[in-house]
Amino acid sequence: MKKILIFYGAYGGGHLSAAKAIKEYLDTNYNEQCETMMIDCIEYINKYLNKISTTAYKEMAKKAPWIWKRIYTNSSSGTLSKITTSANHIMSKKLDIILQEYKPDLIISTHPFSNQMCTNLKKQSKINCKIATVLTDFEPHSQWTVDSDYIDYYFVSNQELKKSLYNKYSVPECKIFVTGIPISNKFKQKFNKDDIYNEFDLDSNKDVILFFAGGEFGLGRKRTHMIFRALIRLFKNTQVVAISGRNKRMFNKFKSLIEFYNVQDRIKLYEFTTKVPELMSISKLVITKPGGLTTSESLVSHLPILIINPIPGQEEENAEFLERNNLAFWIKKNDNGARILKDIYRHPEKLEKIKQNISEFAKPNSTEDICTILMSNI
């Protein structure tokens, strides 16, 4: 029975979701061959440090995104990069406790911090297991490649990222696998679309737009409100399912707009839903900020993306990748969002072109492929 330890970090939802998807697949399909344990690496080291650091990240993302962008950029090289790496090396001493106790045959890391802690311990010969790194965005960052000689596998979302790891960071090609970002197996299911329309009280004869309003971050609030109002006023034959997330102010603002325009029949508002795969399967377009997870889910669902309010740093880089490869539309800071929306609907061939391009980048078997590769080698 092989032991597999999966590390993640609670900075944004993508790292956790990727870890969950891998654990779920291993537990379901390899339960007789391995046992798994999933751990938040910073929470394990110090729960107060984890609370402070995750809160700081969320507050910067919401209130001072330019500060987060500077931190993200500077952590790629120079003094801040060295400080981050040194801090992870120090924290690895605490992480070594669970590693010596559990004695894993394989470590899977979905966050660069746990990645660095484990490679540091392997470099010191304190552990000797295989280490697999799962990158959860579409562009590289040097923090993922610290001590890369001690990493056995890199799983990435696209060929461009593989080339960058090889050419810029000298990671051997034989270690890099273009599998896609791991997502829930639910996105491979076939749904009865009539049941979904009925469950959400939607008209199956009208288009549906899925609108993620930014969750707890709520970046670009005025722009988000403007786009939502444009959907209500200009697209009267289109239905919208809007997800406000944990942002109560956004939910209340959306609710007041729905009531003001009396459009409860075609605008459906929710704080949260577990039915994202189902909703994506009936939607014509998704409006969202470009987190690695949501982007991957949209691509697998062959759903064109309209990008709004990316967090500076990794999400902006994701947006640039998507726009560069003609996989999404992007409403930028000074763009007229209503005009872009109208242009999309006046030229349906643009949506079809994006759907064709998505077929080349969608990775519906990402989680299965990652697990198959790993289990065949331990």
Coordinates of C-alpha atoms in Angstrom, one line a residue:
M1 CA 0.0 0.0 0.0
K2 CA 1.6 3.2 -1.2
K3 CA 1.3 6.4 0.9
I4 CA 0.6 9.7 -0.9
L5 CA 0.7 13.1 0.8
I6 CA -1.0 16.0 -1.0
F7 CA 0.0 19.5 0.0
Y8 CA -1.9 22.7 -0.9
G9 CA -2.1 26.3 0.3
A10 CA -5.3 28.3 1.0
Y11 CA -4.4 31.3 -1.1
G12 CA -7.2 31.4 -3.5
G13 CA -9.4 28.4 -4.2
G14 CA -7.5 26.8 -7.1
H15 CA -4.7 25.1 -5.1
L16 CA -7.3 23.5 -2.8
S17 CA -9.6 22.4 -5.6
A18 CA -6.8 20.8 -7.6
A19 CA -5.7 18.9 -4.5
K20 CA -9.3 17.8 -3.8
A21 CA -9.7 16.6 -7.4
I22 CA -6.6 14.5 -7.3
K23 CA -7.4 13.0 -3.8
E24 CA -10.9 12.2 -4.9
Y25 CA -9.7 10.4 -8.1
L26 CA -7.0 8.4 -6.2
D27 CA -9.4 7.4 -3.4
T28 CA -12.1 6.3 -5.9
N29 CA -9.9 4.5 -8.5
Y30 CA -6.8 3.4 -6.5
N31 CA -8.1 2.8 -3.0
E32 CA -6.6 -0.7 -2.9
Q33 CA -3.2 0.5 -4.0
C34 CA -2.7 3.7 -2.1
E35 CA -3.8 5.7 0.9
T36 CA -3.9 9.5 0.7
M37 CA -3.6 12.4 3.1
M38 CA -4.3 16.1 2.2
I39 CA -2.7 18.9 4.2
D40 CA -2.7 22.7 4.1
C41 CA 1.1 23.2 4.4
I42 CA 1.0 26.7 6.0
E43 CA -1.9 25.8 8.3
Y44 CA 0.1 22.7 9.5
I45 CA 3.2 24.8 10.2
N46 CA 1.4 27.5 12.1
K47 CA -2.4 28.2 12.0
Y48 CA -1.8 31.9 13.1
L49 CA 0.7 32.5 10.3
N50 CA -1.8 30.9 7.9
K51 CA -4.6 33.1 9.1
I52 CA -2.5 36.3 8.9
S53 CA -1.0 35.5 5.5
T54 CA -4.3 34.4 3.8
T55 CA -6.1 37.4 5.3
A56 CA -3.3 39.7 4.0
Y57 CA -3.6 38.2 0.5
K58 CA -7.4 38.6 0.4
E59 CA -7.2 42.2 1.7
M60 CA -4.5 43.2 -0.9
A61 CA -6.5 41.5 -3.7
K62 CA -9.6 43.4 -2.7
K63 CA -8.3 46.8 -1.6
A64 CA -4.8 47.2 -3.0
P65 CA -4.4 44.9 -6.0
W66 CA -1.4 46.9 -7.2
I67 CA 0.5 46.0 -4.1
W68 CA -0.2 42.3 -4.7
K69 CA 1.0 42.7 -8.3
R70 CA 4.2 44.2 -7.1
I71 CA 4.8 41.4 -4.6
Y72 CA 3.9 38.8 -7.2
T73 CA 6.3 40.3 -9.7
N74 CA 9.2 40.9 -7.3
S75 CA 8.9 37.4 -5.8
S76 CA 10.0 36.0 -9.2
S77 CA 13.5 37.3 -8.8
G78 CA 15.7 39.5 -6.6
T79 CA 15.6 40.1 -2.9
L80 CA 12.0 39.2 -2.3
S81 CA 12.4 36.0 -4.1
K82 CA 15.4 35.1 -1.9
I83 CA 13.4 36.0 1.3
T84 CA 10.5 33.9 0.2
T85 CA 12.7 30.9 -0.5
S86 CA 14.6 31.3 2.7
A87 CA 11.4 31.5 4.7
N88 CA 10.2 28.3 3.1
H89 CA 13.4 26.5 3.9
I90 CA 13.0 27.5 7.6
M91 CA 9.4 26.4 7.7
S92 CA 10.4 23.0 6.1
K93 CA 11.8 22.0 9.5
K94 CA 8.2 21.9 10.9
L95 CA 6.9 20.2 7.8
D96 CA 9.5 17.5 8.2
I97 CA 7.7 16.2 11.3
I98 CA 4.6 15.0 9.4
L99 CA 6.9 13.6 6.6
Q100 CA 8.9 11.5 9.0
E101 CA 5.7 10.3 10.7
Y102 CA 3.7 9.5 7.6
K103 CA 6.7 8.4 5.4
P104 CA 5.1 9.0 2.0
D105 CA 6.1 7.2 -1.2
L106 CA 4.9 10.3 -3.2
I107 CA 4.3 13.9 -2.4
I108 CA 2.0 15.9 -4.7
S109 CA 2.2 19.7 -4.3
T110 CA -0.3 22.2 -5.7
H111 CA 1.3 25.2 -4.2
P112 CA 4.9 26.6 -4.6
F113 CA 5.5 27.0 -0.9
S114 CA 5.0 23.3 -0.1
N115 CA 7.0 22.6 -3.2
Q116 CA 10.0 24.5 -1.9
M117 CA 9.8 23.0 1.6
C118 CA 9.8 19.5 0.3
T119 CA 12.6 20.0 -2.2
N120 CA 14.7 21.5 0.5
L121 CA 14.2 18.5 2.7
K122 CA 15.0 16.1 -0.2
K123 CA 18.1 18.1 -0.9
Q124 CA 19.2 17.5 2.7
S125 CA 18.4 13.8 2.3
K126 CA 15.7 13.9 5.0
I127 CA 13.2 12.5 2.6
N128 CA 13.7 10.3 -0.5
C129 CA 10.3 10.0 -2.0
K130 CA 9.1 11.2 -5.4
I131 CA 7.8 14.8 -5.7
A132 CA 5.1 15.9 -8.2
T133 CA 4.3 19.5 -8.8
V134 CA 0.9 20.6 -10.2
L135 CA 0.9 24.2 -11.6
T136 CA -2.5 25.7 -11.2
D137 CA -2.2 28.7 -13.6
F138 CA -1.4 29.2 -17.3
E139 CA 1.9 31.0 -17.1
P140 CA 5.1 30.2 -15.2
H141 CA 6.6 31.8 -12.0
S142 CA 10.1 31.1 -10.7
Q143 CA 8.8 30.1 -7.3
W144 CA 7.6 26.9 -8.8
T145 CA 11.1 26.0 -10.0
V146 CA 13.2 26.5 -6.9
D147 CA 15.4 23.3 -6.5
S148 CA 13.7 21.8 -9.5
D149 CA 16.4 19.1 -9.8
Y150 CA 14.7 17.5 -6.8
I151 CA 11.2 17.4 -8.4
D152 CA 10.3 14.3 -10.4
Y153 CA 7.2 15.5 -12.3
Y154 CA 5.8 18.8 -13.4
F155 CA 2.1 18.8 -14.5
V156 CA 1.2 21.9 -16.5
S157 CA -1.8 23.3 -18.4
N158 CA -0.4 24.0 -21.9
Q159 CA 2.5 23.6 -24.3
E160 CA 3.6 27.2 -23.9
L161 CA 4.1 26.7 -20.2
K162 CA 6.1 23.5 -20.9
K163 CA 8.4 25.3 -23.3
S164 CA 8.9 28.1 -20.8
L165 CA 9.8 25.7 -18.0
Y166 CA 12.3 24.1 -20.3
N167 CA 13.8 27.1 -22.1
K168 CA 13.7 29.7 -19.3
Y169 CA 14.0 27.6 -16.1
S170 CA 16.0 24.6 -17.5
V171 CA 13.5 22.0 -16.3
P172 CA 14.2 18.8 -18.3
E173 CA 11.5 18.1 -20.9
C174 CA 11.1 14.5 -19.7
K175 CA 9.8 15.8 -16.3
I176 CA 7.1 18.0 -17.8
F177 CA 3.6 16.6 -18.7
V178 CA 1.0 18.7 -20.4
T179 CA -2.1 17.3 -18.7
G180 CA -4.1 20.4 -17.9
I181 CA -5.1 21.6 -14.4
P182 CA -6.9 19.0 -12.3
I183 CA -10.6 19.5 -12.0
S184 CA -13.6 17.6 -10.6
N185 CA -14.7 14.5 -12.5
K186 CA -18.2 16.0 -12.6
F187 CA -17.1 18.0 -15.7
K188 CA -16.9 14.8 -17.7
Q189 CA -20.5 13.8 -16.9
K190 CA -23.4 14.0 -19.4
F191 CA -26.3 15.9 -18.0
N192 CA -30.0 16.0 -18.8
K193 CA -30.3 19.7 -19.8
D194 CA -34.0 19.8 -19.4
D195 CA -33.6 18.9 -15.8
I196 CA -31.1 21.7 -15.3
Y197 CA -33.4 24.3 -17.0
N198 CA -36.2 23.2 -14.7
E199 CA -34.1 23.2 -11.5
F200 CA -33.0 26.8 -12.1
D201 CA -36.4 27.9 -13.5
L202 CA -35.0 28.8 -16.9
D203 CA -36.5 28.8 -20.4
S204 CA -34.8 26.2 -22.6
N205 CA -35.6 28.3 -25.7
K206 CA -33.4 31.2 -24.5
D207 CA -29.7 31.6 -24.2
V208 CA -28.1 31.5 -20.8
I209 CA -25.1 33.5 -19.6
L210 CA -23.3 32.4 -16.4
F211 CA -22.0 35.4 -14.4
F212 CA -19.4 34.9 -11.6
A213 CA -19.3 38.3 -10.0
G214 CA -15.9 38.0 -8.3
G215 CA -16.8 36.2 -5.1
E216 CA -15.3 37.6 -1.9
F217 CA -12.9 39.8 -3.8
G218 CA -15.4 41.8 -5.7
L219 CA -12.8 43.7 -7.8
G220 CA -14.0 46.4 -10.2
R221 CA -17.3 46.7 -8.4
K222 CA -18.5 49.6 -10.6
R223 CA -17.6 47.8 -13.8
T224 CA -19.3 44.6 -12.6
H225 CA -22.5 46.5 -11.8
M226 CA -22.4 48.2 -15.2
I227 CA -22.0 44.8 -17.0
F228 CA -24.8 43.3 -14.9
R229 CA -27.1 46.3 -15.7
A230 CA -26.2 46.0 -19.4
L231 CA -27.2 42.3 -19.4
I232 CA -30.6 43.3 -17.9
R233 CA -31.3 46.2 -20.2
L234 CA -29.8 45.3 -23.5
F235 CA -30.3 41.5 -23.7
K236 CA -34.0 41.0 -22.9
N237 CA -34.1 37.6 -24.7
T238 CA -31.2 36.3 -22.7
Q239 CA -31.2 34.7 -19.3
V240 CA -28.5 35.2 -16.6
V241 CA -27.5 33.0 -13.7
A242 CA -25.4 35.3 -11.5
I243 CA -23.3 33.9 -8.6
S244 CA -22.2 36.6 -6.1
G245 CA -20.1 34.4 -3.9
R246 CA -19.3 35.6 -0.4
N247 CA -19.6 39.2 -1.3
K248 CA -22.8 40.3 0.5
R249 CA -22.6 43.8 -0.9
M250 CA -22.5 42.5 -4.4
F251 CA -25.5 40.2 -3.8
N252 CA -27.6 43.0 -2.3
K253 CA -26.7 45.4 -5.2
F254 CA -27.6 42.7 -7.8
K255 CA -30.8 41.9 -6.0
S256 CA -31.8 45.6 -5.9
L257 CA -31.2 45.9 -9.7
I258 CA -33.3 42.8 -10.4
E259 CA -36.1 44.1 -8.4
F260 CA -35.8 47.6 -9.9
Y261 CA -36.1 46.3 -13.4
N262 CA -38.6 43.5 -12.4
V263 CA -36.6 40.8 -14.3
Q264 CA -36.9 37.9 -11.8
D265 CA -38.2 35.7 -14.6
R266 CA -34.9 35.8 -16.5
I267 CA -32.2 36.9 -14.0
K268 CA -31.5 34.3 -11.4
L269 CA -29.3 35.3 -8.4
Y270 CA -27.4 32.9 -6.0
E271 CA -24.8 33.4 -3.4
F272 CA -23.4 30.0 -4.0
T273 CA -24.0 26.9 -6.1
T274 CA -22.6 23.3 -6.3
K275 CA -24.0 23.0 -9.8
V276 CA -21.3 24.7 -11.8
P277 CA -20.7 21.8 -14.2
E278 CA -24.5 21.6 -14.8
L279 CA -24.8 25.4 -15.4
M280 CA -21.7 25.5 -17.7
S281 CA -23.3 22.7 -19.8
I282 CA -26.3 24.9 -20.7
S283 CA -24.6 28.3 -21.0
K284 CA -23.5 30.2 -24.1
L285 CA -21.0 32.4 -22.4
V286 CA -19.4 32.7 -18.9
I287 CA -18.4 36.0 -17.5
T288 CA -15.7 35.6 -14.8
K289 CA -12.3 36.6 -13.5
P290 CA -9.7 34.2 -14.9
G291 CA -8.6 32.0 -12.0
G292 CA -6.8 28.8 -13.1
L293 CA -9.6 26.5 -11.9
T294 CA -12.6 28.4 -13.4
T295 CA -10.7 28.9 -16.6
S296 CA -10.0 25.1 -16.9
E297 CA -13.6 24.2 -16.0
S298 CA -14.8 26.6 -18.7
L299 CA -12.4 25.2 -21.3
V300 CA -13.4 21.6 -20.6
S301 CA -17.1 22.7 -20.9
H302 CA -16.2 24.3 -24.3
L303 CA -17.6 27.5 -23.0
P304 CA -16.3 30.9 -24.3
I305 CA -15.1 33.2 -21.6
L306 CA -15.6 37.0 -21.1
I307 CA -12.9 38.1 -18.7
I308 CA -13.5 40.8 -16.1
N309 CA -11.5 42.1 -13.2
P310 CA -8.4 39.8 -13.1
I311 CA -6.4 40.0 -9.9
P312 CA -3.1 41.6 -10.9
G313 CA -0.3 39.0 -11.1
Q314 CA -1.2 35.5 -11.9
E315 CA -4.8 36.2 -13.1
E316 CA -3.7 38.9 -15.4
E317 CA -1.1 36.5 -16.9
N318 CA -3.9 33.9 -17.3
A319 CA -6.0 36.6 -19.1
E320 CA -3.1 37.4 -21.4
F321 CA -2.6 33.7 -22.3
L322 CA -6.4 33.3 -23.0
E323 CA -6.5 36.4 -25.2
R324 CA -3.3 35.6 -27.0
N325 CA -4.7 32.2 -28.0
N326 CA -8.1 33.5 -28.9
L327 CA -9.8 31.6 -26.1
A328 CA -11.6 34.5 -24.5
F329 CA -12.8 38.1 -24.7
W330 CA -11.4 40.5 -22.2
I331 CA -13.1 43.7 -20.9
K332 CA -10.1 45.8 -19.8
K333 CA -10.0 48.8 -17.5
N334 CA -11.1 51.5 -20.0
D335 CA -13.2 49.3 -22.3
N336 CA -16.9 49.8 -22.8
G337 CA -18.3 46.5 -21.5
A338 CA -21.8 47.0 -22.9
R339 CA -20.3 47.6 -26.4
I340 CA -18.2 44.4 -26.2
L341 CA -21.2 42.4 -25.1
K342 CA -23.3 43.7 -27.9
D343 CA -20.5 43.0 -30.4
I344 CA -20.3 39.4 -29.2
Y345 CA -24.0 38.9 -29.8
R346 CA -24.0 40.7 -33.1
H347 CA -21.2 38.4 -34.4
P348 CA -21.9 34.9 -33.3
E349 CA -19.1 33.7 -35.6
K350 CA -16.7 35.1 -33.0
L351 CA -18.1 32.8 -30.3
E352 CA -17.9 29.8 -32.7
K353 CA -14.3 30.6 -33.5
I354 CA -13.4 30.6 -29.8
K355 CA -15.3 27.3 -29.3
Q356 CA -13.2 25.8 -32.1
N357 CA -10.0 27.1 -30.5
I358 CA -11.1 25.8 -27.1
S359 CA -11.1 22.2 -28.5
E360 CA -7.4 22.3 -28.8
F361 CA -6.8 23.5 -25.2
A362 CA -9.5 21.7 -23.2
K363 CA -8.1 18.9 -21.1
P364 CA -11.1 16.9 -19.8
N365 CA -9.0 14.0 -18.6
S366 CA -6.5 16.1 -16.7
T367 CA -7.0 14.6 -13.2
E368 CA -7.1 11.0 -14.6
D369 CA -4.0 11.6 -16.7
I370 CA -2.0 13.0 -13.7
C371 CA -3.0 10.1 -11.4
T372 CA -2.4 7.5 -14.1
I373 CA 1.2 8.8 -14.7
L374 CA 2.0 8.9 -11.0
M375 CA 0.5 5.5 -10.1
S376 CA 2.3 3.8 -12.9
N377 CA 5.6 5.0 -11.6
I378 CA 5.5 4.4 -7.8

